[in-house]
mmCIF file of C-alpha atoms in Angstrom:
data_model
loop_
_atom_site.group_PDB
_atom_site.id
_atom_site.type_symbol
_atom_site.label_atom_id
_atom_site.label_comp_id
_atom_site.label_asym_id
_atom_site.label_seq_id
_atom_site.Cartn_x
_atom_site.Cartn_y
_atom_site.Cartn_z
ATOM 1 C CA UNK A 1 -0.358 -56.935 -4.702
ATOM 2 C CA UNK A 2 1.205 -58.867 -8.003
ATOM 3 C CA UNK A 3 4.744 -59.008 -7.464
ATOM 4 C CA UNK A 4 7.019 -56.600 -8.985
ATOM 5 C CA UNK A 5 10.393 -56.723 -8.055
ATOM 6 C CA UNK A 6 11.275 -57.644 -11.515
ATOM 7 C CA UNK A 7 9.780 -55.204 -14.673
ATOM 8 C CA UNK A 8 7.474 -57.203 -16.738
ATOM 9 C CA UNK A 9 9.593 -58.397 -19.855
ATOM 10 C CA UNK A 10 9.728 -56.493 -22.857
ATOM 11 C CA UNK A 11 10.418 -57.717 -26.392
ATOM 12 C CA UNK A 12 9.896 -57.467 -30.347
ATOM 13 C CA UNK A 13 8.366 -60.743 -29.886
ATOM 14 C CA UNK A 14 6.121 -59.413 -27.203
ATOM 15 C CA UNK A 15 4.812 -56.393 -29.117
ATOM 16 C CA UNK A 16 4.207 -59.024 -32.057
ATOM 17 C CA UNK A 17 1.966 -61.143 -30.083
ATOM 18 C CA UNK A 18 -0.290 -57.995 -28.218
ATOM 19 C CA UNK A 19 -3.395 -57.174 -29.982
ATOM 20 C CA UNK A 20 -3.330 -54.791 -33.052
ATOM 21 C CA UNK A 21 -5.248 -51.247 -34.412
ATOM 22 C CA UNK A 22 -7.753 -49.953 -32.572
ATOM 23 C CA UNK A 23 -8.782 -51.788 -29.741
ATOM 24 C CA UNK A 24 -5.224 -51.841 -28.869
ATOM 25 C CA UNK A 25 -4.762 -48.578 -28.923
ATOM 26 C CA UNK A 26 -7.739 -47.885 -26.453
ATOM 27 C CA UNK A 27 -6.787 -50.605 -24.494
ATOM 28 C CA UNK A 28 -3.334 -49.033 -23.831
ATOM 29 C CA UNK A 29 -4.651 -46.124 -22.858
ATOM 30 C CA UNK A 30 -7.234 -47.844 -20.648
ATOM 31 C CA UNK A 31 -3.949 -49.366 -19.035
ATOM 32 C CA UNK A 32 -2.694 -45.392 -18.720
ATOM 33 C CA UNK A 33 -5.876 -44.433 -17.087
ATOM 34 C CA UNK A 34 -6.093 -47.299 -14.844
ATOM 35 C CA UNK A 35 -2.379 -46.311 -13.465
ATOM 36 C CA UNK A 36 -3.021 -42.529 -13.009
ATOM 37 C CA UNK A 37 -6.891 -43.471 -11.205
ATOM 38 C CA UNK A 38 -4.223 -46.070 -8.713
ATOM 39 C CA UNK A 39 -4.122 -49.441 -9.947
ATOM 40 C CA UNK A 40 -0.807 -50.531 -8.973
ATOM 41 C CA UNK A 41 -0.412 -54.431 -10.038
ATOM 42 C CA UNK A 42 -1.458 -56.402 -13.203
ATOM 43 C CA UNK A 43 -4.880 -57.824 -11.441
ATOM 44 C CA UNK A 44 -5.990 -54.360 -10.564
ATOM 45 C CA UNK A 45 -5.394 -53.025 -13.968
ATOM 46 C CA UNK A 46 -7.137 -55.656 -15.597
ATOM 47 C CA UNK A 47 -9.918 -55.879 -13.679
ATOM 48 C CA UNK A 48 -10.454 -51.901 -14.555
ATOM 49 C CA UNK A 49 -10.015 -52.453 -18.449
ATOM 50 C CA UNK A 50 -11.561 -55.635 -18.715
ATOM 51 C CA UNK A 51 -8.772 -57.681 -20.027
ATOM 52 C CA UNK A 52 -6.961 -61.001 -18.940
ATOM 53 C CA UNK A 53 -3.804 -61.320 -17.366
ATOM 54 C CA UNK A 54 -1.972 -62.397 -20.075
ATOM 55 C CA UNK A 55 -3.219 -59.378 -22.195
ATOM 56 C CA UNK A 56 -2.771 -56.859 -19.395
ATOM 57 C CA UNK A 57 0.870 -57.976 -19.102
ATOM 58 C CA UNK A 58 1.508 -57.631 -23.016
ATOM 59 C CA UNK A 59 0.554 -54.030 -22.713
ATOM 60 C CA UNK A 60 1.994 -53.073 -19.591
ATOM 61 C CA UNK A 61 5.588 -54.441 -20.844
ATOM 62 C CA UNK A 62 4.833 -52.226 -24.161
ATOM 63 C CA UNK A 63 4.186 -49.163 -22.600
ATOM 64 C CA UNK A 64 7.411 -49.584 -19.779
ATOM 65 C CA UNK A 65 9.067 -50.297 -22.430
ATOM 66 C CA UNK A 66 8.321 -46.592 -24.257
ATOM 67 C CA UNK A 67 7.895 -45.258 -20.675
ATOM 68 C CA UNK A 68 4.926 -44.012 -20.792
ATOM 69 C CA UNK A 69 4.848 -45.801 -17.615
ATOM 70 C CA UNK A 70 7.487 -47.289 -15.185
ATOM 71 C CA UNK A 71 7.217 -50.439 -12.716
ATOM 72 C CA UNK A 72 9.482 -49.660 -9.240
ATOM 73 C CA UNK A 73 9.923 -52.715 -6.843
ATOM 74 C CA UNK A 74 7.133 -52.958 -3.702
ATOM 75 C CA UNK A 75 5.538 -50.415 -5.399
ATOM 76 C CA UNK A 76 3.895 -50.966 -8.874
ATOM 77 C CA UNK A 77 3.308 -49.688 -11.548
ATOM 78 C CA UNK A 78 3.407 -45.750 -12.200
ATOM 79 C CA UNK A 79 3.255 -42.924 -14.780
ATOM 80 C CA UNK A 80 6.554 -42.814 -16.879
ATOM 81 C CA UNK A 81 8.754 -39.941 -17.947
ATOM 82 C CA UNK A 82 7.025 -39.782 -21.439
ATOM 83 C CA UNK A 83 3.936 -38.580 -20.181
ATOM 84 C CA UNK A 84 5.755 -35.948 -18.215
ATOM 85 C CA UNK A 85 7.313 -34.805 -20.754
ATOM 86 C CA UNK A 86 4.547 -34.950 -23.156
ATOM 87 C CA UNK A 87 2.237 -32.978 -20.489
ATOM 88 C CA UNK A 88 4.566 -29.800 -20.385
ATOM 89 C CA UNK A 89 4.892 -30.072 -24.389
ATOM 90 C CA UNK A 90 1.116 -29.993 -24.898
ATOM 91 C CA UNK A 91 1.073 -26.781 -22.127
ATOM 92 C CA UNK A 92 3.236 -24.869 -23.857
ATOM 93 C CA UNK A 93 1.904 -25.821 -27.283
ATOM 94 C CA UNK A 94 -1.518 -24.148 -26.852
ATOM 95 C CA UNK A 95 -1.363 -20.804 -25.396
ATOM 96 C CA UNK A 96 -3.666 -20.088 -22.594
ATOM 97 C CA UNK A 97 -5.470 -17.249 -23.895
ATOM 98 C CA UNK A 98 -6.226 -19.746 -26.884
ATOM 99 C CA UNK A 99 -7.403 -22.302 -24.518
ATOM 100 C CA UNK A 100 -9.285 -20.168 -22.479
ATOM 101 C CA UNK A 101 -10.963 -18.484 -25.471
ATOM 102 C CA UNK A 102 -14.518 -20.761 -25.571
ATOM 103 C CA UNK A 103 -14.911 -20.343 -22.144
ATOM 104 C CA UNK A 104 -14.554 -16.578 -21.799
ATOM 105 C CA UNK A 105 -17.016 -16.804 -24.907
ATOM 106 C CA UNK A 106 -19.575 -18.418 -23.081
ATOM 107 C CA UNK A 107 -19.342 -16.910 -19.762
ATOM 108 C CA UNK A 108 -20.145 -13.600 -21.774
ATOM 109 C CA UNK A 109 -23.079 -14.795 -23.340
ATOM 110 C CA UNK A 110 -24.735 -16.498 -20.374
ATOM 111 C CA UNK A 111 -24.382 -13.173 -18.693
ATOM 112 C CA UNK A 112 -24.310 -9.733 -21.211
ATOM 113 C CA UNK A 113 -20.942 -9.087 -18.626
ATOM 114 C CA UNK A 114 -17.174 -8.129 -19.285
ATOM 115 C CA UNK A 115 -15.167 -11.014 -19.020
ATOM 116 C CA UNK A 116 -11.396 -11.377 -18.679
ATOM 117 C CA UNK A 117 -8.408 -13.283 -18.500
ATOM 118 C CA UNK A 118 -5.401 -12.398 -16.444
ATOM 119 C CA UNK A 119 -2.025 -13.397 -14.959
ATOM 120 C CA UNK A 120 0.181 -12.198 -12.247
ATOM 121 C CA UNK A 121 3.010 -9.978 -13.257
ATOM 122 C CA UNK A 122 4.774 -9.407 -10.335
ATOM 123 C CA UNK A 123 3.238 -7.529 -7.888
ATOM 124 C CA UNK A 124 0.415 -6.373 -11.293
ATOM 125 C CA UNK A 125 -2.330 -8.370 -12.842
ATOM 126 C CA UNK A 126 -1.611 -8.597 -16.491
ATOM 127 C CA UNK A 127 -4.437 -8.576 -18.706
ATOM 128 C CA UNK A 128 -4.588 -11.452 -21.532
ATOM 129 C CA UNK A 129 -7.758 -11.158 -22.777
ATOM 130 C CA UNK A 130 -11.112 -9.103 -22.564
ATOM 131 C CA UNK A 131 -14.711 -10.086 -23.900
ATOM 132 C CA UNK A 132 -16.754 -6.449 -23.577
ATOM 133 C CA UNK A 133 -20.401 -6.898 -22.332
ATOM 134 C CA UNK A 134 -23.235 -5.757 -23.602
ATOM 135 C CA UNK A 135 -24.389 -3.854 -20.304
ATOM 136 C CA UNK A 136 -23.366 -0.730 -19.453
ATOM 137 C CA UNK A 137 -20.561 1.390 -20.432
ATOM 138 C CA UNK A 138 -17.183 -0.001 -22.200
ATOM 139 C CA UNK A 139 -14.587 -0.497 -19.179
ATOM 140 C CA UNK A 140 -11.123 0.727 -19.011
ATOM 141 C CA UNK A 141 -9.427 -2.314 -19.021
ATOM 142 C CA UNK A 142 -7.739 -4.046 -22.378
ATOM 143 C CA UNK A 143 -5.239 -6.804 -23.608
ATOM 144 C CA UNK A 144 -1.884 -5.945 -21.969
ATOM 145 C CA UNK A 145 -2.768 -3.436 -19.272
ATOM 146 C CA UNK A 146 -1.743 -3.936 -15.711
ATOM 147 C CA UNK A 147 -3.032 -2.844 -12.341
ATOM 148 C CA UNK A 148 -2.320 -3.790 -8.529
ATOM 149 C CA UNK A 149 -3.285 -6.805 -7.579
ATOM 150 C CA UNK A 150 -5.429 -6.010 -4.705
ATOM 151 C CA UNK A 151 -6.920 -3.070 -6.478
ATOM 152 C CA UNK A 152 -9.000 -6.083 -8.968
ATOM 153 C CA UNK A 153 -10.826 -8.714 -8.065
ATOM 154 C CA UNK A 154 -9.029 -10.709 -10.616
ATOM 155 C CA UNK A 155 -6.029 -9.833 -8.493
ATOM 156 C CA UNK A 156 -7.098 -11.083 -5.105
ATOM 157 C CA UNK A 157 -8.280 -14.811 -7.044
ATOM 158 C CA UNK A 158 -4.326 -14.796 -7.951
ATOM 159 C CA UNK A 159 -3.616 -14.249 -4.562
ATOM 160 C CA UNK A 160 -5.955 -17.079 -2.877
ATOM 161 C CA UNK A 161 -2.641 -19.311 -2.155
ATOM 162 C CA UNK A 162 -0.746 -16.076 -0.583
ATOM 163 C CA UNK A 163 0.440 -15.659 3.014
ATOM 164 C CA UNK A 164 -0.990 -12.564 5.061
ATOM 165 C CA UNK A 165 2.097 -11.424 4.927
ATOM 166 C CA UNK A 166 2.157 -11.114 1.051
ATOM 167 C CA UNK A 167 -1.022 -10.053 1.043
ATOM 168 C CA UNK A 168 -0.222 -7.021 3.069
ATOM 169 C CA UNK A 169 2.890 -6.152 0.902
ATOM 170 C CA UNK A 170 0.472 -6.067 -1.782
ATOM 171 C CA UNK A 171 -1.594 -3.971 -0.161
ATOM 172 C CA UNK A 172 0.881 -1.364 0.841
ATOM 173 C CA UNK A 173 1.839 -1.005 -2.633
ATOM 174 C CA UNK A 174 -0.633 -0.573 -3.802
ATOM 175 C CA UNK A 175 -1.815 2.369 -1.879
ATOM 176 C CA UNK A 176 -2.032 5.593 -3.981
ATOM 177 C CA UNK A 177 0.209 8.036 -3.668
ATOM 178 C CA UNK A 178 -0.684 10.789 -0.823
ATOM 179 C CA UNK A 179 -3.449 8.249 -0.192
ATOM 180 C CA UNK A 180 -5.996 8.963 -2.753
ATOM 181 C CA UNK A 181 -7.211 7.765 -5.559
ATOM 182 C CA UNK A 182 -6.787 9.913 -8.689
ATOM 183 C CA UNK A 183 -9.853 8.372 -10.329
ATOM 184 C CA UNK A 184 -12.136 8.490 -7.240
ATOM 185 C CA UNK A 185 -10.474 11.872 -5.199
ATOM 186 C CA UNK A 186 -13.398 10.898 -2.176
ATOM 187 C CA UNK A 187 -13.123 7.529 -2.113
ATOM 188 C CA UNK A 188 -12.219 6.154 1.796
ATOM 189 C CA UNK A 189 -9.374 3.441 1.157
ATOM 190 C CA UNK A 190 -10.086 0.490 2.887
ATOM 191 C CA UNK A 191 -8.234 -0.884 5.712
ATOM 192 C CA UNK A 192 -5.818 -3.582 5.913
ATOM 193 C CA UNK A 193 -7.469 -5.249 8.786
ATOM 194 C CA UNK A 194 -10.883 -4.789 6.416
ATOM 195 C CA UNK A 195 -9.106 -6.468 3.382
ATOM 196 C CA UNK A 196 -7.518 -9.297 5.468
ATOM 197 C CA UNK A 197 -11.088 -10.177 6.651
ATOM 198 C CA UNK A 198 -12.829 -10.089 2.723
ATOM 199 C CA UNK A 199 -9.251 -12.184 1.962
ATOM 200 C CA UNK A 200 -10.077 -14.976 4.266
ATOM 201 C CA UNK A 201 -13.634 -15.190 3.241
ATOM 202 C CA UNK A 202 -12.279 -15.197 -0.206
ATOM 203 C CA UNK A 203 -9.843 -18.243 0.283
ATOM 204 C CA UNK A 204 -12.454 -20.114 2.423
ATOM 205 C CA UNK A 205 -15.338 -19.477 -0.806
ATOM 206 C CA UNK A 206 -12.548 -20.032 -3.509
ATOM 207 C CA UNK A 207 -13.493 -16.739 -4.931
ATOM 208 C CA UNK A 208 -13.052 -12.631 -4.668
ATOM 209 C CA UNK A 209 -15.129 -9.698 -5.377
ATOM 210 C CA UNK A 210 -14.218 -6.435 -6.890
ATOM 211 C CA UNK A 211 -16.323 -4.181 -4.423
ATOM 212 C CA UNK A 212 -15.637 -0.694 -6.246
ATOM 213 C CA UNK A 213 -11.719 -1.224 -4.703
ATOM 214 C CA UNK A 214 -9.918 0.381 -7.531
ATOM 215 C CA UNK A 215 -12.642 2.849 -9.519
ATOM 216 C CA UNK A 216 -16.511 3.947 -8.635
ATOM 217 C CA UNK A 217 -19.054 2.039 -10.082
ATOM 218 C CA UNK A 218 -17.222 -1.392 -11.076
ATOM 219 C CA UNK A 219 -17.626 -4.605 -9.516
ATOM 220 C CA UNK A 220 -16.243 -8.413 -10.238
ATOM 221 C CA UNK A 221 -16.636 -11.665 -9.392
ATOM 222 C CA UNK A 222 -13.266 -13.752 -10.347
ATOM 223 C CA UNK A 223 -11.689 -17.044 -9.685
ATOM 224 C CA UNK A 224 -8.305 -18.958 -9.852
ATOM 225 C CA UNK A 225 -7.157 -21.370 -12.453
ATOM 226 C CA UNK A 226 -5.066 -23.927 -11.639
ATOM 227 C CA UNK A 227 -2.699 -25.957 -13.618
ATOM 228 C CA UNK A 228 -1.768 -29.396 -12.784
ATOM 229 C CA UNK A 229 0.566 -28.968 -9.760
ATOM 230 C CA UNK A 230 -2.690 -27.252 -8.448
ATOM 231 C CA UNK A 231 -0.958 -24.099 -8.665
ATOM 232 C CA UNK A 232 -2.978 -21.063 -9.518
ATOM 233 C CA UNK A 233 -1.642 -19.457 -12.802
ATOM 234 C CA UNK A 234 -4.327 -17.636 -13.891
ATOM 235 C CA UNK A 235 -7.603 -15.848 -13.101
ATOM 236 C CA UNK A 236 -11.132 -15.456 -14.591
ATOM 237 C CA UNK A 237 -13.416 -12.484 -13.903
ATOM 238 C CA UNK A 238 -17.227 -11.495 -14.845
ATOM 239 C CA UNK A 239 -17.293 -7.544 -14.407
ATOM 240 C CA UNK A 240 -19.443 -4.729 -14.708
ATOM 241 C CA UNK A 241 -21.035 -1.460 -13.619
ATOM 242 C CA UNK A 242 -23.604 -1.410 -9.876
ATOM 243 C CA UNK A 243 -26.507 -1.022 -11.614
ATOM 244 C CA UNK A 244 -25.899 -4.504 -13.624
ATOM 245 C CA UNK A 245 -23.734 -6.012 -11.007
ATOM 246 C CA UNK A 246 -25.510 -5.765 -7.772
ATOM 247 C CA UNK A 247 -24.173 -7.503 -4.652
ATOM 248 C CA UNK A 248 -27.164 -10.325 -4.696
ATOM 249 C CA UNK A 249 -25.934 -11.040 -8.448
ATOM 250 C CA UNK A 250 -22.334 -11.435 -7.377
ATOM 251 C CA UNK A 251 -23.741 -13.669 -5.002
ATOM 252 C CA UNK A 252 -25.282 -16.021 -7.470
ATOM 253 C CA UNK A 253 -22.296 -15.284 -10.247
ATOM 254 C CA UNK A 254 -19.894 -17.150 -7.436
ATOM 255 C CA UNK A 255 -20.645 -20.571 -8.563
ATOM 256 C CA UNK A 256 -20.885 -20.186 -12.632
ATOM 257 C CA UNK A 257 -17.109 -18.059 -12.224
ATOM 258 C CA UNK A 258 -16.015 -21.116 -10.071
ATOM 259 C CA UNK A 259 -17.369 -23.698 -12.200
ATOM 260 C CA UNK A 260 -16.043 -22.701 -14.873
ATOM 261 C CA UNK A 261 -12.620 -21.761 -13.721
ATOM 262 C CA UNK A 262 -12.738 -25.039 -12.745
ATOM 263 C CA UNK A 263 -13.168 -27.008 -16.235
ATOM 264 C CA UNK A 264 -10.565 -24.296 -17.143
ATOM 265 C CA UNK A 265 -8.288 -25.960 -14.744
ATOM 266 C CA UNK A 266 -8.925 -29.424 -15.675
ATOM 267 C CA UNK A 267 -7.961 -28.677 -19.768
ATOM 268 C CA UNK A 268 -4.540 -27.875 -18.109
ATOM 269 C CA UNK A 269 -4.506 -30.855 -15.835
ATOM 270 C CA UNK A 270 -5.849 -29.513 -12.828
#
């Protein structure tokens, strides 16, 4: 590893003699992208961006110097407190139903299905955004509402990350009152133990199903977003009515939800 007990040196003079406008620019950020893929010392870096020592060492001193990255002894160099700082300005510059928008847009047209967005409220999903579908009848839910978590299948993708023991203090409250449902009088509640089971499946699949839990007729297939702590903050679902969402398409919606959740994920860093 190149030596770096001592920060490269930064000056005016320095800045002068790096290379200017565009391929600069790129080549900076090359320098960026080389640190956060690893490259710890000048020879690594350059061999990534294709540049000489000399050159490599103008840019890194430029860029310690602005901290967009820092240089700690016997370790290298490393992502600076600018970038940090940028990363949670441009998170909370661009709202998430905003972000989220073209790909709720185009999950509903590749499948005619209700789509939505939705965040964990405390022990509630909160709804942030709907796209109706074009099958079946319009659903209850809208922008705003809230239900149990484990009553949605939006709900249990928040919940992927949970102990069993949260998930079963969600699932006590969320029991109806006098144990039945007011929307579905003969529907049999399912049991913890049952839920617990689907919940593991869930977590290993990095998925969940709405299997008529919460209302007769409706099904989802949802999935987790995660921001760049690889926290989940959000969730995605595809939902409909049985006759357009029967358990073999569920089946075959898993990996379009998850995709997609996924490139979700990476816009926020994930």
């Amino acid at each position: 590893m190149q030596p770096v007990s001592d920060p490269p040196a930064t000056s005016s003079a320095t800045k002068d003699s790096a290379p200017t406008g565009t391929q600069t620019l790129l080549r900076g950020l090359g320098v960026i992208q080389a640190v956060a893929g690893g490259a710890r010392d000048l020879k690594e870096i350059a061999r990534q961006i294709g540049t000489t020592r000399s050159t490599t060492h103008r840019l890194a001193s430029c860029l310690v110097e602005e901290r967009y990255l820092r240089v700690l002894p016997q370790v290298g160099y490393l992502l600076g407190p600018k970038l940090i700082e940028l990363g949670f300005q441009a998170r909370e510059e661009v709202p998430l139903a905003m972000l989220a928008r073209p790909y709720l847009d185009e999950l509903s047209e590749l499948t005619g299905d209700t789509v939505h967005l939705a965040v964990r409220d405390d022990d509630e999903v909160l709804y942030l955004h709907k796209n109706p579908g074009r099958n079946g009848p319009e659903m209850r839910s809208r922008v705003g509402h809230r239900m149990p978590l484990f009553r949605t299948g939006i709900g249990k993708a928040l919940l992927l990350d949970s102990t069993e023991s949260e998930w079963q203090r969600l699932y006590d409250v969320s029991l109806p009152v006098g144990g039945k449902n007011p929307l579905w009088p003969a529907h049999q509640e399912q049991s913890w133990e049952e839920l617990r089971q689907r919940m593991r499946e869930y977590v290993q699949g990095g998925y969940a199903f709405d299997l008529e839990d919460n209302e007769p007729s409706i099904r989802c297939v949802a999935a987790p977003i995660r921001d760049a702590s690889k926290q989940i903050i959000a969730g995605i679902s595809i939902a409909s009515t049985v006759p357009y969402m029967p358990l073999e398409k569920m089946a075959d919606l898993v990996p379009l939800i998850k995709q997609t959740a996924a490139r979700l994920s990476a816009e926020l860093g994930g």
